[in-house]
Tab-separated table of C-alpha atoms in Angstrom:
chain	number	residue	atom	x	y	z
B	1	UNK	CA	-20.221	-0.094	-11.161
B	2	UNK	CA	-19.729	-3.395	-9.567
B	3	UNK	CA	-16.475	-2.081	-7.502
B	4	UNK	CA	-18.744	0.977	-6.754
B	5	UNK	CA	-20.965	-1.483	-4.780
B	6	UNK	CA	-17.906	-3.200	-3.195
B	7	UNK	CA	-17.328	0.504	-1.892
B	8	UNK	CA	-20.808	0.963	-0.498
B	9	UNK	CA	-20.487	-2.248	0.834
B	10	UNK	CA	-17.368	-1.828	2.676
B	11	UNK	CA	-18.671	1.539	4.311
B	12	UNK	CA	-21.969	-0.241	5.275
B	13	UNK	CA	-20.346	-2.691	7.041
B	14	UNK	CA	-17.841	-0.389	9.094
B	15	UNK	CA	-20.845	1.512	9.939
B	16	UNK	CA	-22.825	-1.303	11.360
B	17	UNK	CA	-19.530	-2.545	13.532
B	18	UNK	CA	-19.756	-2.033	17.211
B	19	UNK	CA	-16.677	-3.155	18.130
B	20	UNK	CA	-13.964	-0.929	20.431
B	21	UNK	CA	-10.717	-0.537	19.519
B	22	UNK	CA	-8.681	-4.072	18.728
B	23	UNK	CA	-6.146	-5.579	17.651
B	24	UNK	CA	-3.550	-3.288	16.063
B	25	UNK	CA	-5.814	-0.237	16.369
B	26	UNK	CA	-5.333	-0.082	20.036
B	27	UNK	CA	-1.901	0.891	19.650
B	28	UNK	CA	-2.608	3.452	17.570
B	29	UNK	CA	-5.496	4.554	19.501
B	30	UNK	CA	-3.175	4.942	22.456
B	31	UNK	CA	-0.613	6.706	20.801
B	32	UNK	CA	-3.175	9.465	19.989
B	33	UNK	CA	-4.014	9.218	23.597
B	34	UNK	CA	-0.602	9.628	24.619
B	35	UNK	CA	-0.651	12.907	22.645
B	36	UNK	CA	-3.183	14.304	24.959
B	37	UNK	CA	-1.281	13.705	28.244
B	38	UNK	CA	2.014	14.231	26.590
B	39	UNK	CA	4.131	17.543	28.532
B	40	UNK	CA	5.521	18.238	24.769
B	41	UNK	CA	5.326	17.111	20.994
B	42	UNK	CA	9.188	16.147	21.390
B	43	UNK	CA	8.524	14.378	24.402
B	44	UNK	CA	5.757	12.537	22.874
B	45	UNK	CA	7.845	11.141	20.023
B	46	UNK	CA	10.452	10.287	22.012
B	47	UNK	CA	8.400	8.264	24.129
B	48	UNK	CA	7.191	5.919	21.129
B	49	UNK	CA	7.585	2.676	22.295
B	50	UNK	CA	4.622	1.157	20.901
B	51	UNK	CA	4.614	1.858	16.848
B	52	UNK	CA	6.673	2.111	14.091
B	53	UNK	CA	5.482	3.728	11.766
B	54	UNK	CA	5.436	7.910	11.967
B	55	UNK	CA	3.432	10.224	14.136
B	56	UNK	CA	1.114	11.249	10.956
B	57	UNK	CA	-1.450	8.770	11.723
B	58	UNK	CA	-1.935	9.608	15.239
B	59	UNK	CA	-1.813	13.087	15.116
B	60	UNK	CA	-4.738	12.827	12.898
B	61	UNK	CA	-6.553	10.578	14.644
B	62	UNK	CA	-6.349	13.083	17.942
B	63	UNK	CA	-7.325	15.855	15.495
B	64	UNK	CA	-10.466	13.595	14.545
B	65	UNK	CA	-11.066	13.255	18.446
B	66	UNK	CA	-11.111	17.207	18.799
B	67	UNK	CA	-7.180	16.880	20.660
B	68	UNK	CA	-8.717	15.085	23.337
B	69	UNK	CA	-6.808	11.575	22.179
B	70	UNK	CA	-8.286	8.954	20.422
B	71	UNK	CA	-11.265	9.650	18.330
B	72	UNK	CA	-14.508	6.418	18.722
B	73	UNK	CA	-13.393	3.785	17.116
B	74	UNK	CA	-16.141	4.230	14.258
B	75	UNK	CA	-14.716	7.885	13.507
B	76	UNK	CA	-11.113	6.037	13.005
B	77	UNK	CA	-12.172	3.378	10.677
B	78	UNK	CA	-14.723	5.905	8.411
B	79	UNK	CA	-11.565	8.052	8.526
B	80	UNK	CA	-9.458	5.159	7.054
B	81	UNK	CA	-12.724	4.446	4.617
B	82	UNK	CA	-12.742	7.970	3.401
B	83	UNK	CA	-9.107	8.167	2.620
B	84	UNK	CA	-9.953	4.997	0.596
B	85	UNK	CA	-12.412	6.615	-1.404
B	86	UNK	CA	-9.852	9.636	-1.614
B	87	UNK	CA	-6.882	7.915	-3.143
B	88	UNK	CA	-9.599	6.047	-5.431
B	89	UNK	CA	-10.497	9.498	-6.317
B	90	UNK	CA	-6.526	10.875	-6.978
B	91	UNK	CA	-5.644	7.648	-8.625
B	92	UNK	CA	-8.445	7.900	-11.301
B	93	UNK	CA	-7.553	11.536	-12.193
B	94	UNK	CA	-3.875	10.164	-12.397
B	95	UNK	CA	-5.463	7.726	-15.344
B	96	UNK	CA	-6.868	10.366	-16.704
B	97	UNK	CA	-4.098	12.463	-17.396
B	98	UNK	CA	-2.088	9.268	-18.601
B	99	UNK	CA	-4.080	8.534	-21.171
B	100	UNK	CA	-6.028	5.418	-19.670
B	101	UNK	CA	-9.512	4.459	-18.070
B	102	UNK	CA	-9.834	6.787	-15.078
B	103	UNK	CA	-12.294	3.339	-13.488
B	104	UNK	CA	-9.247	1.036	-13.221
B	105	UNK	CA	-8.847	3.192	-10.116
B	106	UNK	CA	-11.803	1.043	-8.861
B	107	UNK	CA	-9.377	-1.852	-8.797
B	108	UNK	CA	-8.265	-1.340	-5.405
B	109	UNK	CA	-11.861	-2.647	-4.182
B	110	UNK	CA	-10.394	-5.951	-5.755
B	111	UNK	CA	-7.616	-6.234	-3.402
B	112	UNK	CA	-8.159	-7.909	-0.477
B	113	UNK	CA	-5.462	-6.728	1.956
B	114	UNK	CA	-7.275	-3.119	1.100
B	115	UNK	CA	-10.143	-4.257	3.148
B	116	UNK	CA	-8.672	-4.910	5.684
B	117	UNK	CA	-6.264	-1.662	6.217
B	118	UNK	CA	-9.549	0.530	5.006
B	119	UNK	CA	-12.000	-1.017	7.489
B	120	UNK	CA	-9.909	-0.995	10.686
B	121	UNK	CA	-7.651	1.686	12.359
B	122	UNK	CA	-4.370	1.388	10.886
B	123	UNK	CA	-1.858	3.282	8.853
B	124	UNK	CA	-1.814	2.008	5.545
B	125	UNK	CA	-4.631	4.187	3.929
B	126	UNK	CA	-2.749	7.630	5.314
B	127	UNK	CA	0.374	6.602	3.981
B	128	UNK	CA	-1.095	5.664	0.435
B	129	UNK	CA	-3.276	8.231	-0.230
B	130	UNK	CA	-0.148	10.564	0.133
B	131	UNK	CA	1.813	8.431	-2.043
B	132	UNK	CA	-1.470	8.904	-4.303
B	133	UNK	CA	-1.262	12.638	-4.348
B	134	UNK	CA	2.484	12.683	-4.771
B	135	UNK	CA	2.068	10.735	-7.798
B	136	UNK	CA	-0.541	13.015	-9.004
B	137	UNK	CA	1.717	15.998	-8.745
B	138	UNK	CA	4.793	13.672	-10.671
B	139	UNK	CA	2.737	13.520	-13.629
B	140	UNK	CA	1.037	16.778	-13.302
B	141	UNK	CA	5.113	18.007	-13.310
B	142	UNK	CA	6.137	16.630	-16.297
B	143	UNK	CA	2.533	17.668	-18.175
B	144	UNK	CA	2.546	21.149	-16.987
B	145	UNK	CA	4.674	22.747	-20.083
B	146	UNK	CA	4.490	26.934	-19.339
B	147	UNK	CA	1.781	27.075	-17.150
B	148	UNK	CA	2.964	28.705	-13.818
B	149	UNK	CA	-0.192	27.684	-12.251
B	150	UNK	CA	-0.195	24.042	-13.176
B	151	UNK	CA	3.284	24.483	-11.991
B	152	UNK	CA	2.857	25.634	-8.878
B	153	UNK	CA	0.318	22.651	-8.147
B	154	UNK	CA	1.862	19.912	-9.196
B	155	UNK	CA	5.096	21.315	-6.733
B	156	UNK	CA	2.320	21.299	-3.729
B	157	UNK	CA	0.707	18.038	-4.517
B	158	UNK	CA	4.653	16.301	-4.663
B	159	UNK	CA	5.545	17.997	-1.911
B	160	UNK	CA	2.513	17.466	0.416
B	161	UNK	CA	2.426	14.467	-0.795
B	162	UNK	CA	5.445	13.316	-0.227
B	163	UNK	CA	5.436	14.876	2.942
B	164	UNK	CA	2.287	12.842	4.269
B	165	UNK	CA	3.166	9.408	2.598
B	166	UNK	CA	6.996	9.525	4.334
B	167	UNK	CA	5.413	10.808	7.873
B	168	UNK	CA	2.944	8.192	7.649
B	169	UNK	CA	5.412	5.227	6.680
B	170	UNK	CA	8.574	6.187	6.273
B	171	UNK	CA	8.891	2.680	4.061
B	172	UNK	CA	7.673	5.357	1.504
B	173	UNK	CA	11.073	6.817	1.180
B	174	UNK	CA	11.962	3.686	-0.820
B	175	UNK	CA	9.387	4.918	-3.849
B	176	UNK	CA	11.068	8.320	-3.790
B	177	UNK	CA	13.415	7.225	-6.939
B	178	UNK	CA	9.820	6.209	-8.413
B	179	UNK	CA	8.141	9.661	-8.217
B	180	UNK	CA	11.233	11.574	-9.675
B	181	UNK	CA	11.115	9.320	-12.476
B	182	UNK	CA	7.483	9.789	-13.166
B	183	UNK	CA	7.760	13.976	-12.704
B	184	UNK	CA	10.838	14.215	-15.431
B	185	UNK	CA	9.579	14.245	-18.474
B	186	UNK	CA	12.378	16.116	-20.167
B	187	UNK	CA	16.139	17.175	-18.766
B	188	UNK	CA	14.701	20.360	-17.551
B	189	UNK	CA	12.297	19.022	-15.398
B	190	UNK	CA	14.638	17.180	-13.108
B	191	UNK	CA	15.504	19.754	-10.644
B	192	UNK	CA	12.104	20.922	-10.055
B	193	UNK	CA	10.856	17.723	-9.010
B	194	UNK	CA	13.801	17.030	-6.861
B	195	UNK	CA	13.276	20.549	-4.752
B	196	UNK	CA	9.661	19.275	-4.560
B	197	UNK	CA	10.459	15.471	-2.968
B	198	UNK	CA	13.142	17.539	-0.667
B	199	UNK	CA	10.706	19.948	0.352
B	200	UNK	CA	8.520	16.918	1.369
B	201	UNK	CA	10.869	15.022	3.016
B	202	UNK	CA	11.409	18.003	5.106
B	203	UNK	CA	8.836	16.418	8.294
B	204	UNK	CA	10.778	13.316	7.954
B	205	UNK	CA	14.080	14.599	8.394
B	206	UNK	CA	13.076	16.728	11.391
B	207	UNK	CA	11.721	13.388	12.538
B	208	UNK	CA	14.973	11.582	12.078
B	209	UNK	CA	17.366	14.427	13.615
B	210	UNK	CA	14.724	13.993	17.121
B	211	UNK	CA	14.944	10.242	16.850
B	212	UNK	CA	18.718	9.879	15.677
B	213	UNK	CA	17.230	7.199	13.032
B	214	UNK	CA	14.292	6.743	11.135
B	215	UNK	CA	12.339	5.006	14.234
B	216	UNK	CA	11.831	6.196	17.619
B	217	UNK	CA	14.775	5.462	19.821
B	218	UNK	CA	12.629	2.360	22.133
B	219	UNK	CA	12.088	0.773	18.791
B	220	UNK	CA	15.349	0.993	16.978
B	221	UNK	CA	15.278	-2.427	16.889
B	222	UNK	CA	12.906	-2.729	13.799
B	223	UNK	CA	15.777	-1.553	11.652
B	224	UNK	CA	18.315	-4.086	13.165
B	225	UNK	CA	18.818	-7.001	10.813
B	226	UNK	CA	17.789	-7.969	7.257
B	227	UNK	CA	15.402	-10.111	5.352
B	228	UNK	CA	16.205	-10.976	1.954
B	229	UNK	CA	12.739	-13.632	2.349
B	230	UNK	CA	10.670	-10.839	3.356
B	231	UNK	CA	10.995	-8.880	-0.058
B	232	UNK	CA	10.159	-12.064	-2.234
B	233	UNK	CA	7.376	-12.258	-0.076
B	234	UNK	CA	6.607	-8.812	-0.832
B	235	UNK	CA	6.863	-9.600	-4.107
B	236	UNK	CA	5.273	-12.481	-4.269
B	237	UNK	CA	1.906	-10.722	-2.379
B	238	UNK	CA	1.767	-8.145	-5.102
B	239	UNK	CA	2.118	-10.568	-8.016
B	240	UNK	CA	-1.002	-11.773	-5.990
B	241	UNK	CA	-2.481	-8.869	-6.189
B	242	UNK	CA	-1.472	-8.181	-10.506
B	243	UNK	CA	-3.424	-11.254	-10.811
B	244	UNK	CA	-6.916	-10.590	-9.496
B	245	UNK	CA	-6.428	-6.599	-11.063
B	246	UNK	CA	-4.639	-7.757	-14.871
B	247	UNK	CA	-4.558	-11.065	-15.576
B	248	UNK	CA	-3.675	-10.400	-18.976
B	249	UNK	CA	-0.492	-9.059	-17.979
B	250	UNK	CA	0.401	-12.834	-16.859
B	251	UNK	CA	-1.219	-14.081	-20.248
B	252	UNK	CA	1.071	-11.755	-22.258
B	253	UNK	CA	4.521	-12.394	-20.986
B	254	UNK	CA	3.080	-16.090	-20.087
B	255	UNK	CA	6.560	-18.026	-21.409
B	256	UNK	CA	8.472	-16.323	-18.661
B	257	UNK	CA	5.860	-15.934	-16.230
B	258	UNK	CA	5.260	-19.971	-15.965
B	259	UNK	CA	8.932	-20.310	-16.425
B	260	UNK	CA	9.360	-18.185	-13.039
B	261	UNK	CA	6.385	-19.658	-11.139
B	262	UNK	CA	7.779	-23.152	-12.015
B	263	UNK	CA	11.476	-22.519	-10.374
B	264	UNK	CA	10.227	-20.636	-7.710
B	265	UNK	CA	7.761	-23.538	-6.831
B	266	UNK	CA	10.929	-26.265	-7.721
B	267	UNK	CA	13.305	-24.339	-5.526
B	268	UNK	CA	11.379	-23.694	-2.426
B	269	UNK	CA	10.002	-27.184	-2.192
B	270	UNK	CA	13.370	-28.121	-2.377
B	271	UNK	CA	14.931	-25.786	0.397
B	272	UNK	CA	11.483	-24.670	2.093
B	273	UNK	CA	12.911	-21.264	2.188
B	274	UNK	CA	10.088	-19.685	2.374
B	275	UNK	CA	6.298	-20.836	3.985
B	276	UNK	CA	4.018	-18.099	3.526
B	277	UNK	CA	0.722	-18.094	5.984
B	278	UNK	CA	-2.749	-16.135	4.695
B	279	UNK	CA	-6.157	-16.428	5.306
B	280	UNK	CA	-5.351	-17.295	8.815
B	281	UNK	CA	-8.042	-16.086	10.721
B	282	UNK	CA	-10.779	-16.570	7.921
B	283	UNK	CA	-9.540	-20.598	7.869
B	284	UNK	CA	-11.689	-20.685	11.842
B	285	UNK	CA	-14.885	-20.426	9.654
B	286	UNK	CA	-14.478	-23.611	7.673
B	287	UNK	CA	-14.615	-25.103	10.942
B	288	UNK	CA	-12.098	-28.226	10.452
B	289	UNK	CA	-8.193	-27.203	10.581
B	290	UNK	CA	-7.625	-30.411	7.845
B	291	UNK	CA	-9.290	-28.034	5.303
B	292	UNK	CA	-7.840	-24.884	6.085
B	293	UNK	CA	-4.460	-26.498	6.483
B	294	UNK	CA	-4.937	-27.971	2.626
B	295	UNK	CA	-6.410	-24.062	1.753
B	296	UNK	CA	-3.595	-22.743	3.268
B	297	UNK	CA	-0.911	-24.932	1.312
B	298	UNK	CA	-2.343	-24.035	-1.941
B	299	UNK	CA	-2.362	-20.712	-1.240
B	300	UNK	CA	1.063	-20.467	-0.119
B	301	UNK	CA	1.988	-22.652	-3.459
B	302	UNK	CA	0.642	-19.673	-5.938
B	303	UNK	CA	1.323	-16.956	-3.292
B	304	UNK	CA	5.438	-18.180	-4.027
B	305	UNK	CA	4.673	-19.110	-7.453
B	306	UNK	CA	3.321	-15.201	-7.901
B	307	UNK	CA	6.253	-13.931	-6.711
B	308	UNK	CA	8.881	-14.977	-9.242
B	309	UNK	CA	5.823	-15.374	-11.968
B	310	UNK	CA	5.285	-10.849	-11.365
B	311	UNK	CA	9.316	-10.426	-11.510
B	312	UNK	CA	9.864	-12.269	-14.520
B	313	UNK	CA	6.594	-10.585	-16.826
B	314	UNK	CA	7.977	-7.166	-14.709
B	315	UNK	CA	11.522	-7.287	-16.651
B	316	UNK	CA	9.723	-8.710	-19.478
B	317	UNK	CA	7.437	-5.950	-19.871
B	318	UNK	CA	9.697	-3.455	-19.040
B	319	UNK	CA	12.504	-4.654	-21.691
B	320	UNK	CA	9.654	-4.078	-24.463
B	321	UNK	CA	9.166	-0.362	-23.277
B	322	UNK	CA	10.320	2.987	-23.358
B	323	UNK	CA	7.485	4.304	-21.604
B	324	UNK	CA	8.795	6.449	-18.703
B	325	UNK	CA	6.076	5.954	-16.002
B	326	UNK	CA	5.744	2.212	-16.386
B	327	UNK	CA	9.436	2.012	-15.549
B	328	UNK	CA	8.794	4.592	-12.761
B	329	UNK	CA	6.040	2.660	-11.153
B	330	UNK	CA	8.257	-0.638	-11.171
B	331	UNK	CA	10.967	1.353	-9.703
B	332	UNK	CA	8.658	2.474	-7.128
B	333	UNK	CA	7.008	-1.034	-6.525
B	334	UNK	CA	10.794	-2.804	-6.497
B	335	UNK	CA	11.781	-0.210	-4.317
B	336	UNK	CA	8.796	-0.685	-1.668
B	337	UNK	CA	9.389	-4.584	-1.857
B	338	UNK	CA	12.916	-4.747	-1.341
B	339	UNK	CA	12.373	-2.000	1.620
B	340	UNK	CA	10.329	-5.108	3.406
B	341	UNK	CA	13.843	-6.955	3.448
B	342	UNK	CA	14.480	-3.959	6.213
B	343	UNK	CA	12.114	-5.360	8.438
B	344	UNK	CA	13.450	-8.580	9.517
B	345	UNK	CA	11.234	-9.026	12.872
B	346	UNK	CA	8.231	-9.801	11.142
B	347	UNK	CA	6.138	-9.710	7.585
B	348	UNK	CA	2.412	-9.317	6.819
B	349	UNK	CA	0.803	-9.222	3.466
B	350	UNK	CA	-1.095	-5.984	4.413
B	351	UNK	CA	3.003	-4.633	3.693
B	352	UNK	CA	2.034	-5.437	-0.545
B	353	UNK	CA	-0.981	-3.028	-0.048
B	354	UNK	CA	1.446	0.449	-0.193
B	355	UNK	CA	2.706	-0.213	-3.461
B	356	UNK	CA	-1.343	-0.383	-5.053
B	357	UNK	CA	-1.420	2.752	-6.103
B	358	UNK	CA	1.659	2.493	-8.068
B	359	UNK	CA	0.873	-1.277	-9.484
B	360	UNK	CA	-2.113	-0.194	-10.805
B	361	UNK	CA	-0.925	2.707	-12.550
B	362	UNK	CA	2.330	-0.204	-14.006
B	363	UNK	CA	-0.939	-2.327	-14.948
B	364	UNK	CA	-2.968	0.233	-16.868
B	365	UNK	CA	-2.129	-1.206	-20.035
B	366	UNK	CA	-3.203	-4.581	-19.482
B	367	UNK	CA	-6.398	-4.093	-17.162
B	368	UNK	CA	-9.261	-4.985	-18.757
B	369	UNK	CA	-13.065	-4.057	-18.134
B	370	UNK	CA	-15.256	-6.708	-19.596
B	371	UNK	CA	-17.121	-9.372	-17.875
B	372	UNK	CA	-14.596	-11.391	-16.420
B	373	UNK	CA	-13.728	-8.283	-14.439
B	374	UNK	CA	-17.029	-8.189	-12.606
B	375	UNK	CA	-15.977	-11.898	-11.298
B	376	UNK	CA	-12.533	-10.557	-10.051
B	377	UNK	CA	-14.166	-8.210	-8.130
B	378	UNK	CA	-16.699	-10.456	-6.934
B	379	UNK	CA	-13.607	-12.518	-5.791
B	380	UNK	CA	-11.164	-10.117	-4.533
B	381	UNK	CA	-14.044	-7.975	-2.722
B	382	UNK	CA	-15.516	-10.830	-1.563
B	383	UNK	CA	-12.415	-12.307	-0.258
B	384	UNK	CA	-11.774	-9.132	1.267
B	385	UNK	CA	-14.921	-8.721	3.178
B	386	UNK	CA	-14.345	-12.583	4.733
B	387	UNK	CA	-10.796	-11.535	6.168
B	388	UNK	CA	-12.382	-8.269	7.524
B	389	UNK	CA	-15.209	-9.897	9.234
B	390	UNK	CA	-13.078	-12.818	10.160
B	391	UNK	CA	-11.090	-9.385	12.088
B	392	UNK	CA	-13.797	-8.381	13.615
B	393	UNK	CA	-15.361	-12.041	15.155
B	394	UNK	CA	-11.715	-13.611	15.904
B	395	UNK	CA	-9.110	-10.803	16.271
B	396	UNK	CA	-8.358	-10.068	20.579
């Protein structure tokens, strides 16, 4: 109920905002606008020099505008809002046929970073609500005994899904391993899921033989150069994130997980490997940069702490189990951290928000639903909101 209201919330606010196109979204934006003007499709994703991520996203926002370019800027974000609501929607039925409470779906109102990439223009909610629907059809795959039917669905929903989550972000690819684990339920499952990821990579790889790599040929520096930092930091954003959705995944494998958080914070006070920056634009409201520079040192403290802390109860958890989608969604969620090492130019926390989906369904176990829920909603919602309006007052 109480993430229900975070929902309404969320699309009450984007629907008050009158706000043009900014920050980020104006790339985007123009790349739909490019596709107007553009002499040729092939032309037009050659001539990326502006985004990395794939030509999904755009093409749907000029399909939003009618294919005259970029749709208004409230049609882009209650696009982004909708597909929120969407992969809510997928990811519940996904509990559902697992066995667990289809409302820990709802969990993703609890996440800040989802705020943001929801409210604004940007990628993210595309690329995870395909990720969403190929998980779907994994599970659907390896439920769907000798029903042609069910068969034939769960094939379309890997495949499209697949096909939208790569196109989208092509980071996806690095969850691929993830989904085939989650479709094979027995040894004669395997090659039917396979065809059904290959069919879906099928955009991508067209993509890849125009651009000779898996970014457009003006940006092929993004792949140049690697990161190691940049997946701890992934990881460290998503043990974050397990926090405010299970705490009692923490509480459970708690020897290890204070063991972790305790090196981790020992270690990089020692060799300041890593100093990870959040609430940046939010810290302008407290109004003096001595508070915001003590918020932000805390924060960094747990956000590094959280990192080795979500590892450690990870292998813990998973050394207790046999259960074949929990170790498919950590292969999935390792696999989209360590794909952050890839991208060595730069690293934002909004990068933890594409592996949701699949930390929520590795969390089902341990998410509970009693009161102390409603206050991590509160908190994670609320905190969201803040860093979205902070967006919208501070962001150029």
């Amino acid at each position: 109920m109480v993430s229900g209201v975070a929902y309404a919330i969320m699309l009450g606010y984007v629907l008050t905002r009158s706000r043009g196109y900014f920050w980020d979204e104006v790339f985007h934006a123009s790349r739909a606008n490019d596709l107007a003007t553009s002499a040729s499709f092939r032309d037009w994703l050659l001539d990326d020099r502006i985004v990395a991520p794939g030509p999904l996203h755009a093409q749907l926002l000029f399909t939003a505008s009618g294919w005259h370019g970029a749709p208004l800027p409230l049609v882009g974000r209650l696009i982004n809002t909708g597909l929120l609501g969407a992969t809510i929607a997928v990811l519940a039925w996904v509990q559902l046929r697992i066995g667990k409470r289809p409302v820990a779906a709802m969990a993703m109102m609890m996440v800040p970073m989802v705020w943001v990439v929801s409210g604004l223009t940007l990628t993210e909610p595309l690329s995870f609500f395909g990720a969403t629907v190929a998980l779907a059809g994994a599970v659907l795959w390896s439920q769907r005994e000798s029903d042609r039917s069910r068969a034939a669905m769960a094939f379309a929903l890997l495949a499209s899904g697949t096909a939208i989550a790569t196109a989208t972000r092509q980071t996806y690819l690095a969850a691929v391993p993830g989904l085939w684990l989650a479709a094979v339920e027995k040894r004669r499952d395997w090659g039917g899921a396979l065809a059904g990821i290959v069919v879906g990579l099928v955009p991508l790889a067209l993509l890849v033989a125009v651009w000779h790599g898996l970014v457009a040929p003006q940006l092929a520096y993004v792949e140049r150069g690697v990161a190691p930092l940049h997946a701890y930091l992934a990881f460290s954003f998503t043990g974050v994130v397990a926090l405010l959705i299970a705490p009692r995944f923490y509480w459970e494998h708690r020897r290890v997980a204070l063991v972790g958080a305790a090196a981790a914070i020992i270690v990089n006070g020692l060799g300041r490997l890593v100093e990870p920056t959040t609430l940046t634009s939010v810290q302008r409201f407290l109004g003096h940069p001595a508070v915001g520079h003590a918020i932000e040192k805390v924060a960094g403290a747990v956000i590094v702490a959280a990192g080795a802390a979500f590892i450690a109860a990870m292998i813990a958890a998973l050394s207790r189990s046999r259960d074949r989608l929990l170790w498919a969604a950590a292969l999935a969620i390792t696999g989209l951290s360590v794909a952050c090492a890839g991208v060595a130019q730069l690293f934002s926390s909004r990068y933890a928000v594409m592996a949701v989906p699949f930390l929520i369904v590795f969390l089902a176990p341990w998410i509970d639903f009693g009161r102390w829920a409603i206050a991590r909603v509160v908190c994670g919602s609320g905190l969201g909101l803040a860093i979205l309006h902070s967006y919208y007052v501070y962001a150029s």
